[in-house]
Amino acid sequence: ENRPVSGVAYSRDEAKMTLVSVADRPGIAAAIFGPLSDAGVNVDMIIQNIAEEGRTDMTFSCPTDQVKRAEKALNDAKDAGEINYHGLVADTAVAKISAVGIGMRSQSGVAAKMFKTLSDEGINIKVIATSEIKISVLVDRKYMELAVQALHDAFELEKA
Amino acid sequence: ENRPVSGVAYSRDEAKMTLVSVADRPGIAAAIFGPLSDAGVNVDMIIQNIAEEGRTDMTFSCPTDQVKRAEKALNDAKDAGEINYHGLVADTAVAKISAVGIGMRSQSGVAAKMFKTLSDEGINIKVIATSEIKISVLVDRKYMELAVQALHDAFELEKA
Ligand SMILES: C[C@@H](O)[C@H](N)C(=O)O
Ligand SMILES: C[C@@H](O)[C@H](N)C(=O)O
């Protein structure tokens, strides 16, 4: 049985944090994640898209109980002139949903199917990050159960 | 030996494609990746960050020899009124570099170290997407060998 998706993972304990408008030049990502690592913040997802006019947003996820620690580490680094950002947005009302599967690589339809399944339920995708064997999205936490169940059905997995 | 990073993967055959400014509402991601899947475009990375004022960019990577096919699929979908974007930017001069390791999860310092290593070589990070066991970045292709060697050294891996 060649199922491209072998499971759906989910977590409601992660917060999404975004540094709005950081400079797009070498050293900025290191200057952001160095202090977070030193402060013992357990970073999971990291998402950075292309820059426009030399600036871009940097988003990461971390446990909701580490948001204050992360904010302090970043604000301290900003006050010390090591990093600069126009805003720091923390969103603790998210859930991370991932479709996992070894066969994903050649099944670019998996992403389309996952996104279509969420869309059919009226669930907006806030953030996307993927690797060959896993597609992760952040959605509003209130939709977590609905999303997980809909994806189990769409990919014909055992009932959660 | 508890090495958080067990290997560095790289590929110069992937192109970065960005749909600039898509609407941030349910169904848009499905409307983008459905046509790409139908056209047989092998999507690898997908990156979407938070929206601002209801719009966001959608970036994905695909084999450089499928860029024309992807552009046609997206332009056809746009002409048919299924999706809307303000621009479509293809960049074939990139390389994908990934640090891979099972122990990453608890080592949020791995990201900081990887970004610092690239920054020390003056390499700008264009895009970032991560999952628990893998951190992937897109950089200018001309820096691929430099980046891979520097990361091998930083994480004390066998010479490439
Ligand atoms: C934005 C950030 O990734 C920057 N481009 C860097 O290389 O550090
Ligand atoms: C931008 C896109 O991801 C949109 N939010 C969707 O859910 O489809």
Tab-separated table of C-alpha atoms and ligand atoms in Angstrom:
chain	number	residue	atom	x	y	z
A	1	GLU	CA	0.000	0.000	0.000
A	2	ASN	CA	1.793	3.117	-1.159
A	3	ARG	CA	0.281	5.860	0.961
A	4	PRO	CA	2.099	9.142	0.516
A	5	VAL	CA	0.925	10.376	3.939
A	6	SER	CA	1.477	8.020	6.840
A	7	GLY	CA	0.293	10.297	9.623
A	8	VAL	CA	-0.999	13.674	10.757
A	9	ALA	CA	0.851	15.299	13.665
A	10	TYR	CA	-0.495	18.242	15.638
A	11	SER	CA	0.389	20.479	18.541
A	12	ARG	CA	-1.464	23.236	20.310
A	13	ASP	CA	1.463	24.125	22.568
A	14	GLU	CA	3.396	26.178	20.059
A	15	ALA	CA	3.262	29.932	19.667
A	16	LYS	CA	4.018	31.783	16.436
A	17	MET	CA	6.390	34.717	16.788
A	18	THR	CA	7.219	37.152	14.019
A	19	LEU	CA	9.915	39.817	13.849
A	20	VAL	CA	8.337	42.224	11.427
A	21	SER	CA	10.715	43.841	8.936
A	22	VAL	CA	14.289	42.782	9.579
A	23	ALA	CA	17.147	43.747	7.293
A	24	ASP	CA	17.954	41.208	4.604
A	25	ARG	CA	21.711	41.010	4.904
A	26	PRO	CA	24.186	38.375	6.086
A	27	GLY	CA	24.309	37.974	9.864
A	28	ILE	CA	20.753	38.981	10.705
A	29	ALA	CA	19.375	35.449	11.085
A	30	ALA	CA	22.379	34.516	13.242
A	31	ALA	CA	21.849	37.636	15.387
A	32	ILE	CA	18.217	36.600	15.958
A	33	PHE	CA	18.663	32.916	16.728
A	34	GLY	CA	21.869	33.270	18.759
A	35	PRO	CA	20.143	35.084	21.670
A	36	LEU	CA	17.139	32.733	21.456
A	37	SER	CA	19.426	29.729	21.733
A	38	ASP	CA	21.401	31.314	24.588
A	39	ALA	CA	18.105	31.930	26.413
A	40	GLY	CA	17.172	28.270	25.999
A	41	VAL	CA	14.181	28.958	23.742
A	42	ASN	CA	13.252	25.757	21.939
A	43	VAL	CA	12.696	26.923	18.388
A	44	ASP	CA	10.801	24.506	16.122
A	45	MET	CA	9.619	26.015	12.830
A	46	ILE	CA	11.547	28.849	11.172
A	47	ILE	CA	10.029	30.596	8.152
A	48	GLN	CA	11.570	33.367	6.113
A	49	ASN	CA	10.311	34.305	2.671
A	50	ILE	CA	11.951	36.532	0.091
A	51	ALA	CA	12.794	40.124	0.906
A	52	GLU	CA	11.223	43.178	-0.653
A	53	GLU	CA	13.147	46.428	-0.707
A	54	GLY	CA	15.818	44.926	1.508
A	55	ARG	CA	13.483	43.906	4.373
A	56	THR	CA	11.707	40.678	5.265
A	57	ASP	CA	9.773	39.125	8.164
A	58	MET	CA	11.243	36.307	10.281
A	59	THR	CA	8.782	33.901	11.880
A	60	PHE	CA	9.492	31.038	14.259
A	61	SER	CA	7.511	28.831	16.568
A	62	CYS	CA	8.358	27.992	20.179
A	63	PRO	CA	6.498	26.522	23.165
A	64	THR	CA	3.802	28.898	24.427
A	65	ASP	CA	5.398	28.882	27.891
A	66	GLN	CA	8.616	30.297	26.412
A	67	VAL	CA	7.104	33.341	24.684
A	68	LYS	CA	8.054	35.760	27.477
A	69	ARG	CA	11.600	34.406	27.525
A	70	ALA	CA	11.868	34.783	23.758
A	71	GLU	CA	10.486	38.322	23.834
A	72	LYS	CA	13.013	39.321	26.497
A	73	ALA	CA	15.936	37.785	24.602
A	74	LEU	CA	14.949	39.586	21.402
A	75	ASN	CA	14.201	42.914	23.059
A	76	ASP	CA	17.537	42.773	24.903
A	77	ALA	CA	19.349	42.108	21.634
A	78	LYS	CA	17.467	44.987	20.024
A	79	ASP	CA	18.314	47.332	22.907
A	80	ALA	CA	21.971	46.284	22.581
A	81	GLY	CA	21.836	47.266	18.914
A	82	GLU	CA	22.507	43.704	17.703
A	83	ILE	CA	19.245	43.375	15.778
A	84	ASN	CA	16.553	45.702	14.537
A	85	TYR	CA	12.907	45.044	13.747
A	86	HIS	CA	9.851	47.220	13.354
A	87	GLY	CA	7.621	44.959	15.452
A	88	LEU	CA	7.455	41.720	17.404
A	89	VAL	CA	4.159	39.856	17.124
A	90	ALA	CA	3.418	36.839	19.335
A	91	ASP	CA	0.367	34.704	18.560
A	92	THR	CA	-0.391	31.965	21.082
A	93	ALA	CA	-3.766	31.026	19.566
A	94	VAL	CA	-2.336	28.783	16.863
A	95	ALA	CA	-2.017	25.077	16.281
A	96	LYS	CA	0.614	23.349	14.204
A	97	ILE	CA	-0.690	20.645	11.853
A	98	SER	CA	1.682	18.450	9.857
A	99	ALA	CA	1.129	15.813	7.191
A	100	VAL	CA	4.009	13.357	7.340
A	101	GLY	CA	5.045	10.733	4.815
A	102	ILE	CA	8.086	9.206	3.216
A	103	GLY	CA	6.474	9.055	-0.225
A	104	MET	CA	5.791	12.803	-0.310
A	105	ARG	CA	8.714	13.668	-2.476
A	106	SER	CA	7.181	12.501	-5.717
A	107	GLN	CA	3.644	13.318	-4.729
A	108	SER	CA	3.406	17.048	-5.149
A	109	GLY	CA	-0.297	16.459	-5.093
A	110	VAL	CA	-0.090	15.873	-1.340
A	111	ALA	CA	0.347	19.583	-0.670
A	112	ALA	CA	-2.526	20.470	-2.963
A	113	LYS	CA	-4.763	17.887	-1.295
A	114	MET	CA	-3.841	19.045	2.217
A	115	PHE	CA	-4.497	22.693	1.381
A	116	LYS	CA	-7.757	21.835	-0.401
A	117	THR	CA	-8.947	19.799	2.592
A	118	LEU	CA	-8.307	22.706	4.956
A	119	SER	CA	-9.921	25.151	2.558
A	120	ASP	CA	-13.055	22.986	2.235
A	121	GLU	CA	-13.464	23.355	5.988
A	122	GLY	CA	-13.017	27.127	5.748
A	123	ILE	CA	-9.696	26.999	7.613
A	124	ASN	CA	-7.232	29.736	6.740
A	125	ILE	CA	-3.541	28.807	6.538
A	126	LYS	CA	-1.438	31.360	8.417
A	127	VAL	CA	2.047	29.985	7.736
A	128	ILE	CA	3.528	27.093	5.695
A	129	ALA	CA	6.901	25.351	5.963
A	130	THR	CA	7.773	22.057	4.315
A	131	SER	CA	10.552	19.575	3.861
A	132	GLU	CA	10.556	16.449	1.710
A	133	ILE	CA	8.777	14.258	4.228
A	134	LYS	CA	6.607	16.767	6.040
A	135	ILE	CA	4.247	19.664	5.309
A	136	SER	CA	3.554	21.857	8.350
A	137	VAL	CA	1.011	24.667	8.592
A	138	LEU	CA	-0.079	26.974	11.400
A	139	VAL	CA	-3.809	27.573	11.679
A	140	ASP	CA	-6.067	29.186	14.305
A	141	ARG	CA	-6.048	26.857	17.306
A	142	LYS	CA	-9.826	26.635	17.401
A	143	TYR	CA	-9.679	24.660	14.142
A	144	MET	CA	-7.165	22.069	15.324
A	145	GLU	CA	-9.539	19.126	15.865
A	146	LEU	CA	-11.516	19.940	12.715
A	147	ALA	CA	-8.307	20.113	10.663
A	148	VAL	CA	-6.855	16.884	12.043
A	149	GLN	CA	-10.068	14.949	11.477
A	150	ALA	CA	-10.551	16.316	7.957
A	151	LEU	CA	-6.960	15.412	7.043
A	152	HIS	CA	-7.314	11.918	8.520
A	153	ASP	CA	-10.345	11.415	6.317
A	154	ALA	CA	-8.775	12.931	3.202
A	155	PHE	CA	-5.662	10.792	3.461
A	156	GLU	CA	-7.641	7.739	4.596
A	157	LEU	CA	-5.770	7.329	7.874
A	158	GLU	CA	-7.061	5.591	10.970
A	159	LYS	CA	-9.500	7.704	12.972
A	160	ALA	CA	-7.627	9.854	15.455
B	1	GLU	CA	28.716	10.742	20.104
B	2	ASN	CA	25.707	12.998	20.253
B	3	ARG	CA	26.061	15.128	17.141
B	4	PRO	CA	22.972	17.192	16.507
B	5	VAL	CA	23.782	17.462	12.805
B	6	SER	CA	24.532	14.238	10.978
B	7	GLY	CA	24.868	15.641	7.490
B	8	VAL	CA	24.677	18.573	5.108
B	9	ALA	CA	22.561	18.088	1.978
B	10	TYR	CA	22.686	20.386	-1.035
B	11	SER	CA	21.176	20.813	-4.467
B	12	ARG	CA	21.827	23.259	-7.268
B	13	ASP	CA	18.997	21.942	-9.420
B	14	GLU	CA	16.162	23.711	-7.659
B	15	ALA	CA	14.635	27.003	-8.673
B	16	LYS	CA	12.890	29.393	-6.274
B	17	MET	CA	9.521	30.661	-7.479
B	18	THR	CA	7.500	33.317	-5.706
B	19	LEU	CA	3.918	34.428	-6.281
B	20	VAL	CA	4.106	37.975	-5.026
B	21	SER	CA	1.062	39.209	-3.096
B	22	VAL	CA	-1.654	36.564	-3.017
B	23	ALA	CA	-4.834	36.960	-1.003
B	24	ASP	CA	-4.688	35.492	2.477
B	25	ARG	CA	-7.977	33.605	2.600
B	26	PRO	CA	-8.964	29.926	2.655
B	27	GLY	CA	-8.588	28.185	-0.701
B	28	ILE	CA	-5.743	30.242	-2.151
B	29	ALA	CA	-2.968	27.766	-1.332
B	30	ALA	CA	-5.088	24.932	-2.753
B	31	ALA	CA	-5.756	26.967	-5.918
B	32	ILE	CA	-2.002	27.465	-6.388
B	33	PHE	CA	-0.747	23.941	-5.723
B	34	GLY	CA	-3.606	22.127	-7.479
B	35	PRO	CA	-2.580	23.324	-10.979
B	36	LEU	CA	1.102	22.748	-10.184
B	37	SER	CA	0.348	19.179	-9.166
B	38	ASP	CA	-1.858	18.603	-12.234
B	39	ALA	CA	1.001	19.881	-14.425
B	40	GLY	CA	3.380	17.399	-12.811
B	41	VAL	CA	5.576	20.056	-11.197
B	42	ASN	CA	7.627	18.447	-8.458
B	43	VAL	CA	7.319	20.943	-5.610
B	44	ASP	CA	9.876	20.559	-2.810
B	45	MET	CA	10.015	23.504	-0.384
B	46	ILE	CA	6.921	25.623	0.294
B	47	ILE	CA	7.284	28.805	2.335
B	48	GLN	CA	4.530	31.184	3.365
B	49	ASN	CA	4.982	33.742	6.109
B	50	ILE	CA	2.307	35.817	7.872
B	51	ALA	CA	0.089	38.123	5.866
B	52	GLU	CA	0.078	41.881	6.076
B	53	GLU	CA	-3.046	43.785	5.132
B	54	GLY	CA	-4.625	40.593	3.827
B	55	ARG	CA	-1.845	39.728	1.341
B	56	THR	CA	1.219	37.486	1.521
B	57	ASP	CA	3.871	35.978	-0.772
B	58	MET	CA	3.944	32.257	-1.589
B	59	THR	CA	7.313	30.738	-2.415
B	60	PHE	CA	8.093	27.208	-3.534
B	61	SER	CA	11.029	25.380	-5.050
B	62	CYS	CA	10.938	23.031	-8.026
B	63	PRO	CA	13.485	21.525	-10.431
B	64	THR	CA	15.000	24.200	-12.678
B	65	ASP	CA	13.869	22.251	-15.754
B	66	GLN	CA	10.232	22.577	-14.631
B	67	VAL	CA	10.154	26.364	-14.243
B	68	LYS	CA	8.498	26.963	-17.628
B	69	ARG	CA	5.896	24.305	-16.885
B	70	ALA	CA	5.173	25.862	-13.501
B	71	GLU	CA	4.905	29.352	-14.960
B	72	LYS	CA	2.432	28.145	-17.586
B	73	ALA	CA	0.299	26.291	-15.029
B	74	LEU	CA	0.140	29.366	-12.784
B	75	ASN	CA	-0.469	31.854	-15.597
B	76	ASP	CA	-3.256	29.644	-16.980
B	77	ALA	CA	-4.865	29.484	-13.544
B	78	LYS	CA	-4.561	33.269	-13.250
B	79	ASP	CA	-6.085	33.815	-16.703
B	80	ALA	CA	-8.941	31.502	-15.720
B	81	GLY	CA	-9.572	33.684	-12.686
B	82	GLU	CA	-8.750	30.877	-10.215
B	83	ILE	CA	-5.815	32.701	-8.576
B	84	ASN	CA	-4.514	36.238	-8.484
B	85	TYR	CA	-1.006	37.533	-7.818
B	86	HIS	CA	0.787	40.777	-8.491
B	87	GLY	CA	3.910	39.103	-9.820
B	88	LEU	CA	5.614	35.780	-10.471
B	89	VAL	CA	9.355	35.750	-9.816
B	90	ALA	CA	11.509	32.784	-10.838
B	91	ASP	CA	15.098	32.597	-9.603
B	92	THR	CA	17.165	29.744	-11.016
B	93	ALA	CA	20.490	30.953	-9.585
B	94	VAL	CA	19.932	29.469	-6.126
B	95	ALA	CA	21.188	26.461	-4.227
B	96	LYS	CA	19.373	24.647	-1.449
B	97	ILE	CA	21.504	23.824	1.596
B	98	SER	CA	20.137	21.695	4.443
B	99	ALA	CA	21.542	20.716	7.811
B	100	VAL	CA	20.010	17.384	8.793
B	101	GLY	CA	20.005	15.676	12.160
B	102	ILE	CA	17.766	13.686	14.467
B	103	GLY	CA	19.019	15.509	17.563
B	104	MET	CA	18.047	18.960	16.266
B	105	ARG	CA	14.868	19.232	18.209
B	106	SER	CA	16.477	20.009	21.539
B	107	GLN	CA	19.376	21.865	20.029
B	108	SER	CA	17.921	25.188	19.053
B	109	GLY	CA	21.521	26.280	18.869
B	110	VAL	CA	21.885	24.355	15.620
B	111	ALA	CA	19.957	27.008	13.688
B	112	ALA	CA	21.970	29.806	15.261
B	113	LYS	CA	25.232	28.020	14.448
B	114	MET	CA	24.215	27.315	10.852
B	115	PHE	CA	23.167	30.924	10.251
B	116	LYS	CA	26.315	32.253	11.946
B	117	THR	CA	28.511	29.994	9.798
B	118	LEU	CA	26.889	31.284	6.604
B	119	SER	CA	27.084	34.861	7.813
B	120	ASP	CA	30.793	34.531	8.646
B	121	GLU	CA	31.331	33.661	4.989
B	122	GLY	CA	29.299	36.664	3.895
B	123	ILE	CA	26.524	34.470	2.496
B	124	ASN	CA	23.059	35.999	2.523
B	125	ILE	CA	20.121	33.720	3.362
B	126	LYS	CA	17.296	34.256	0.855
B	127	VAL	CA	14.697	31.857	2.283
B	128	ILE	CA	14.423	29.572	5.343
B	129	ALA	CA	12.154	26.589	6.004
B	130	THR	CA	12.645	24.083	8.801
B	131	SER	CA	11.166	20.989	10.339
B	132	GLU	CA	12.311	19.171	13.478
B	133	ILE	CA	15.074	17.230	11.760
B	134	LYS	CA	16.108	19.560	8.999
B	135	ILE	CA	16.936	23.242	8.439
B	136	SER	CA	16.862	24.275	4.771
B	137	VAL	CA	17.970	27.590	3.319
B	138	LEU	CA	18.212	28.965	-0.213
B	139	VAL	CA	21.332	30.956	-1.005
B	140	ASP	CA	22.898	32.314	-4.209
B	141	ARG	CA	24.123	29.289	-6.154
B	142	LYS	CA	27.636	30.702	-6.500
B	143	TYR	CA	28.065	30.176	-2.745
B	144	MET	CA	27.020	26.527	-2.684
B	145	GLU	CA	30.440	24.918	-2.318
B	146	LEU	CA	31.611	27.565	0.137
B	147	ALA	CA	28.485	27.086	2.252
B	148	VAL	CA	28.671	23.281	2.257
B	149	GLN	CA	32.345	23.259	3.214
B	150	ALA	CA	31.890	25.856	5.954
B	151	LEU	CA	28.972	23.903	7.423
B	152	HIS	CA	30.914	20.626	7.287
B	153	ASP	CA	33.680	22.309	9.266
B	154	ALA	CA	31.329	24.014	11.732
B	155	PHE	CA	29.491	20.800	12.537
B	156	GLU	CA	32.669	18.718	12.416
B	157	LEU	CA	31.447	16.402	9.687
B	158	GLU	CA	33.611	14.368	7.337
B	159	LYS	CA	35.034	16.455	4.492
B	160	ALA	CA	32.623	16.518	1.586
C	1	LIG	C1	16.957	37.864	6.830
C	1	LIG	C2	18.186	37.078	7.080
C	1	LIG	O1	17.959	35.715	6.781
C	1	LIG	C3	19.396	37.533	6.290
C	1	LIG	N1	19.178	37.391	4.873
C	1	LIG	C4	20.583	36.706	6.721
C	1	LIG	O2	21.248	36.146	5.944
C	1	LIG	O3	20.840	36.611	7.877
C	2	LIG	C1	-2.193	32.354	1.533
C	2	LIG	C2	-2.946	31.069	1.699
C	2	LIG	O1	-2.176	30.140	2.434
C	2	LIG	C3	-4.296	31.220	2.372
C	2	LIG	N1	-4.147	31.703	3.728
C	2	LIG	C4	-4.974	29.857	2.361
C	2	LIG	O2	-5.384	29.377	3.360
C	2	LIG	O3	-5.072	29.258	1.346
